[in-house]
PDB file of C-alpha atoms in Angstrom:
ATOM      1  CA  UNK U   3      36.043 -25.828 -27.621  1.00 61.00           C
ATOM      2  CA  UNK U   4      32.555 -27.342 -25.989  1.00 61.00           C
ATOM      3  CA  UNK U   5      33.135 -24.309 -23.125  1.00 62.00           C
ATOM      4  CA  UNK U   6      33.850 -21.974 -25.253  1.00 60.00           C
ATOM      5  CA  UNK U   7      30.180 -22.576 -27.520  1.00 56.00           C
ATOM      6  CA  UNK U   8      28.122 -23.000 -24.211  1.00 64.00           C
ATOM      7  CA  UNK U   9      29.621 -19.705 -22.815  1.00 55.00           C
ATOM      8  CA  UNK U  10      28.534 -18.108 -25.962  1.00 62.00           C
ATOM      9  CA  UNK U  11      25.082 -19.326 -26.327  1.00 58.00           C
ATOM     10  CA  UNK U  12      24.818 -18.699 -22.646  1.00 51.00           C
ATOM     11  CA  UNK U  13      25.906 -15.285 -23.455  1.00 54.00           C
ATOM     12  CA  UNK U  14      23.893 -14.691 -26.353  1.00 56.00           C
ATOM     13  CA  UNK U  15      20.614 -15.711 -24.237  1.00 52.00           C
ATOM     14  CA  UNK U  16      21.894 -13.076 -21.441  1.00 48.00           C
ATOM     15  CA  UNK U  17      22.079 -10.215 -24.108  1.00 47.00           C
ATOM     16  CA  UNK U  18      18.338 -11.185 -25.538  1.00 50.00           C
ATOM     17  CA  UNK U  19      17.083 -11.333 -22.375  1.00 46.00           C
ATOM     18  CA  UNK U  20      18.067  -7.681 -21.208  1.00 54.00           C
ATOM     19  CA  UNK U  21      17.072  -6.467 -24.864  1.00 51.00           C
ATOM     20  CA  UNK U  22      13.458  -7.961 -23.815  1.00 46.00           C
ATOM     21  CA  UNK U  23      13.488  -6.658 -20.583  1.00 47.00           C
ATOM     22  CA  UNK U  24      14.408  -3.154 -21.876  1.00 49.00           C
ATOM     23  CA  UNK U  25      12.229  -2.983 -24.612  1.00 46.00           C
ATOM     24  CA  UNK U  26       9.379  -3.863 -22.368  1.00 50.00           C
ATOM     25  CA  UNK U  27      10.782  -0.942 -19.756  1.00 48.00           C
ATOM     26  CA  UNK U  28      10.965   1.540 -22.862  1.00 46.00           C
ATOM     27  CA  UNK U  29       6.979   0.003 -24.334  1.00 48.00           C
ATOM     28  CA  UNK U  30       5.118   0.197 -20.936  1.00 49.00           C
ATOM     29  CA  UNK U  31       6.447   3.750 -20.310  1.00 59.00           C
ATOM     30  CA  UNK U  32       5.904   5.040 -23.809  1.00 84.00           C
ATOM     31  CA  UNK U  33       1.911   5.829 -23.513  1.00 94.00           C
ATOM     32  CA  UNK U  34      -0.166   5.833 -19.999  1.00 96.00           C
ATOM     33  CA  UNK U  35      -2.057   3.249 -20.706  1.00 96.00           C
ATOM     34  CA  UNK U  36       0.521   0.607 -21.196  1.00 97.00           C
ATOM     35  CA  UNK U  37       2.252   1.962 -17.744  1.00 97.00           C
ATOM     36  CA  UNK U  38      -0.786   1.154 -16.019  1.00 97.00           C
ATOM     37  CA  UNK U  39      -1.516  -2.183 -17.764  1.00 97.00           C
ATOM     38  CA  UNK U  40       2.298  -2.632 -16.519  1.00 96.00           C
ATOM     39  CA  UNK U  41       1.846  -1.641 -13.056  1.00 96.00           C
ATOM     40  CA  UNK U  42      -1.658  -4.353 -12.874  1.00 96.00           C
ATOM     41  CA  UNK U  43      -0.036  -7.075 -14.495  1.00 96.00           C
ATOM     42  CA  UNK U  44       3.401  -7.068 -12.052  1.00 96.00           C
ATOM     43  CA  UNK U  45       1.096  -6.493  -8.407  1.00 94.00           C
ATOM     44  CA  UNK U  46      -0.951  -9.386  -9.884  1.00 94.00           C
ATOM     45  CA  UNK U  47       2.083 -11.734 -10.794  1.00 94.00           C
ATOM     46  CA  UNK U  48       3.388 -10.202  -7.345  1.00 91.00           C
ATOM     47  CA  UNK U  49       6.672  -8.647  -8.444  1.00 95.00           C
ATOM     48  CA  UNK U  50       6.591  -5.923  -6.257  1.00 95.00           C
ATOM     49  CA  UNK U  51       9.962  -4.122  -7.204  1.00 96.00           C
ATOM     50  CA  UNK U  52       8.718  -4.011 -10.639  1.00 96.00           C
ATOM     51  CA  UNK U  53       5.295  -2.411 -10.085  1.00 96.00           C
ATOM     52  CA  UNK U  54       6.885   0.223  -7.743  1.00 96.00           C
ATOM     53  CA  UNK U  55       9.243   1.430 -11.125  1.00 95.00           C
ATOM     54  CA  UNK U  56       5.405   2.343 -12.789  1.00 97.00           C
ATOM     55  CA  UNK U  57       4.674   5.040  -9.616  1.00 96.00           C
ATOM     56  CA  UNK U  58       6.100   8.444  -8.508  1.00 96.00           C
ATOM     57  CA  UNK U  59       4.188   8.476  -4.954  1.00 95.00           C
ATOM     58  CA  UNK U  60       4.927  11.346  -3.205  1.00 95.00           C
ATOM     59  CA  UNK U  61       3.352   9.745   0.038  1.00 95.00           C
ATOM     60  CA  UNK U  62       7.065   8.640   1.180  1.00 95.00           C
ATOM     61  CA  UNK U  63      10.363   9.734   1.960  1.00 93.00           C
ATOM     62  CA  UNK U  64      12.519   7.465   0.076  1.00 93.00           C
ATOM     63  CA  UNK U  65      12.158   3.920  -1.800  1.00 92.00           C
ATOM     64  CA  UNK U  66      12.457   2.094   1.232  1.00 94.00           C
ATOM     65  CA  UNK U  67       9.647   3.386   2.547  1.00 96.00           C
ATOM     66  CA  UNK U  68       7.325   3.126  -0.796  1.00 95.00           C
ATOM     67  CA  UNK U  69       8.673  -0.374  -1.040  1.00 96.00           C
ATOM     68  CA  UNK U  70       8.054  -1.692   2.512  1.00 96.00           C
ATOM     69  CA  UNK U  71       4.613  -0.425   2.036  1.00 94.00           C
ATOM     70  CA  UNK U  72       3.202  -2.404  -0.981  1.00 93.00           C
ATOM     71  CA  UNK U  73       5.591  -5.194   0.215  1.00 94.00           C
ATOM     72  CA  UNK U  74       3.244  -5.074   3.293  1.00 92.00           C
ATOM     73  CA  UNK U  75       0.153  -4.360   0.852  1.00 89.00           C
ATOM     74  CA  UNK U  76       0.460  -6.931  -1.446  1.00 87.00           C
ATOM     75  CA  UNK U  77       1.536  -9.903   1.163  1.00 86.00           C
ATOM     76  CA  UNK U  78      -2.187 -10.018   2.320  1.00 87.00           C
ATOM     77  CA  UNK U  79      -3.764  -8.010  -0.812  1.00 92.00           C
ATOM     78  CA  UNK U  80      -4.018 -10.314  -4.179  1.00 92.00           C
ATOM     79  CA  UNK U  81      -4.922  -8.645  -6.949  1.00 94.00           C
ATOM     80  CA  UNK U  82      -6.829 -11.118  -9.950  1.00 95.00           C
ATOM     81  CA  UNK U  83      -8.132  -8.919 -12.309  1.00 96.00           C
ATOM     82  CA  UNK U  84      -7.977  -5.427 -13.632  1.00 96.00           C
ATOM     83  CA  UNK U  85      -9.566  -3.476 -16.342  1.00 97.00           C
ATOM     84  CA  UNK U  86      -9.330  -0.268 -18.049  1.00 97.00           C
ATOM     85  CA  UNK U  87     -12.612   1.738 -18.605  1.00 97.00           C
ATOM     86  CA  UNK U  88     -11.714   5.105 -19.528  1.00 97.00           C
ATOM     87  CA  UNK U  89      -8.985   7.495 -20.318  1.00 97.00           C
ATOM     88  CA  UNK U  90      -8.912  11.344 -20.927  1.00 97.00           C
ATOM     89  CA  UNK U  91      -6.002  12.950 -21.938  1.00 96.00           C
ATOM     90  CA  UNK U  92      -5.924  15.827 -19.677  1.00 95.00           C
ATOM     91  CA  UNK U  93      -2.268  17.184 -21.869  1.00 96.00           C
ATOM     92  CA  UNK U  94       1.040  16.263 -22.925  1.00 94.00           C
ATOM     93  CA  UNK U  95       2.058  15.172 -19.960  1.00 96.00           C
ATOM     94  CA  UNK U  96      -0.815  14.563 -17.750  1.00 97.00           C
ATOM     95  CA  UNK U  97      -3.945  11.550 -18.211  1.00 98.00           C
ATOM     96  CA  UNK U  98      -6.608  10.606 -16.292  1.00 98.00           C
ATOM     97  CA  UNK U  99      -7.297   6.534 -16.380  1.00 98.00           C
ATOM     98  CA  UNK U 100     -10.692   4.980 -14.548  1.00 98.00           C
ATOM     99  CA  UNK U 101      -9.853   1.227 -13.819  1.00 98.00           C
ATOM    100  CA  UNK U 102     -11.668  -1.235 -12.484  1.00 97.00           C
ATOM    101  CA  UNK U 103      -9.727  -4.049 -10.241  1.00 95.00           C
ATOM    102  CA  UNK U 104     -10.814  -7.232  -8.275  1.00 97.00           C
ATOM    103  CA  UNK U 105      -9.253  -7.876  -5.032  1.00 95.00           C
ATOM    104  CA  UNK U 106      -9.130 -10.810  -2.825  1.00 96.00           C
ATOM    105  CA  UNK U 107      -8.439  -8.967   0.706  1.00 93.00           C
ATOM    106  CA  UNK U 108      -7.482 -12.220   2.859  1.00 90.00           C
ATOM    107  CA  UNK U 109     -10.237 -13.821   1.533  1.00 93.00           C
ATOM    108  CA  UNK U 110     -13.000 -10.951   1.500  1.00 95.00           C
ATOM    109  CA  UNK U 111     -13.469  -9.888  -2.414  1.00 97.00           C
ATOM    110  CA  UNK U 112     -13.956  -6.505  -3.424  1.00 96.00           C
ATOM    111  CA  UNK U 113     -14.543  -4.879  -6.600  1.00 97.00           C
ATOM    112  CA  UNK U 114     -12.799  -1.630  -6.711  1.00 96.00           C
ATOM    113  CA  UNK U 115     -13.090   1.452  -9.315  1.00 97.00           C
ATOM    114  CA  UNK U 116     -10.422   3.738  -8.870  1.00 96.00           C
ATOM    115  CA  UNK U 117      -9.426   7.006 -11.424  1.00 97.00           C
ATOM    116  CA  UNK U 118      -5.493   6.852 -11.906  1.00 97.00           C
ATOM    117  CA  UNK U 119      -3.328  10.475 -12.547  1.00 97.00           C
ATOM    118  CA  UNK U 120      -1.095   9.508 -15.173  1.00 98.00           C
ATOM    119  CA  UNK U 121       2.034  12.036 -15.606  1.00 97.00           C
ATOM    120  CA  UNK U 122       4.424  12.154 -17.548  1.00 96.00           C
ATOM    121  CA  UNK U 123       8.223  12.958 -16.396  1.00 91.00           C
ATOM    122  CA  UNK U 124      11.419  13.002 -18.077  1.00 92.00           C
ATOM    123  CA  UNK U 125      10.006  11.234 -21.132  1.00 93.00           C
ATOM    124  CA  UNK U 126       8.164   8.064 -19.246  1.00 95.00           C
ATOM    125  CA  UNK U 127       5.034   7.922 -17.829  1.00 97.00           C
ATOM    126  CA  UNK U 128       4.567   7.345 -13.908  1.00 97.00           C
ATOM    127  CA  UNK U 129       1.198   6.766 -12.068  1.00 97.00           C
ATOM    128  CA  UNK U 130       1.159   9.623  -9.558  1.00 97.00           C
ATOM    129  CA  UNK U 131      -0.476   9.209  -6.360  1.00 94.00           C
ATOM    130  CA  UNK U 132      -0.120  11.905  -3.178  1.00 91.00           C
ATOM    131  CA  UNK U 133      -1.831  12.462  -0.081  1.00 87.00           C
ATOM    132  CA  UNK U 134      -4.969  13.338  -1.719  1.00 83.00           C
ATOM    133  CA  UNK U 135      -4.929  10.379  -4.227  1.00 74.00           C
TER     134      UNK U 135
END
């Protein structure tokens, strides 16, 4: 009987914890600005495979590739600190986001402004980024 109450209460916790993690999925992909905030706060906590989910970068072939490169990227790139500073709604599906971000490049800190394209695609919002982003 002791088995059969931890099972369910470890199954219970299992079920709460994917409702979280979708929720958060559904929330950060629901407006542009929450998909960005997304994308900062995973590179900064280092969880690459989730910060790639946030970006439709046309720059590679496949997932490998785009995940080999920020795996690469962010092993010598830390990122401590972000900010939003302006958004304009270009559309429905497309928004413009300036950021700010700090950067500690193997030691050598750099403040960096950057505008993000925002688009949205099949109902979520993706940071876009090409060869001329």
């Amino acid at each position: 009987m002791k088995k059969k109450v931890i099972f369910i209460s470890a199954f219970s916790f299992l079920c709460f914890f994917i409702g979280v993690v979708i929720l958060e999925m559904k929330k950060s992909s629901d407006n542009p600005e929450d998909t960005l905030v997304s994308y900062f706060y995973n590179l900064k906590e280092e969880n690459i495979d989730k910060a790639i989910l946030y970006v439709d970068d046309k720059r590679f072939k496949n997932s490998y590739e785009l995940r080999s490169f920020y795996l690469n990227e962010f092993s010598r790139v830390n990122l401590l600190d972000f900010r939003i500073l302006n958004i304009s709604k270009i559309d429905q599906a497309n928004t413009v986001i300036e950021a700010t971000f700090k950067l500690d490049d193997e030691g050598n800190i750099k403040n960096i402004n950057n505008t993000f394209k925002l688009k949205k695609k099949n109902g979520k919002w993706k940071i876009y980024i090409d060869e001329n982003s």
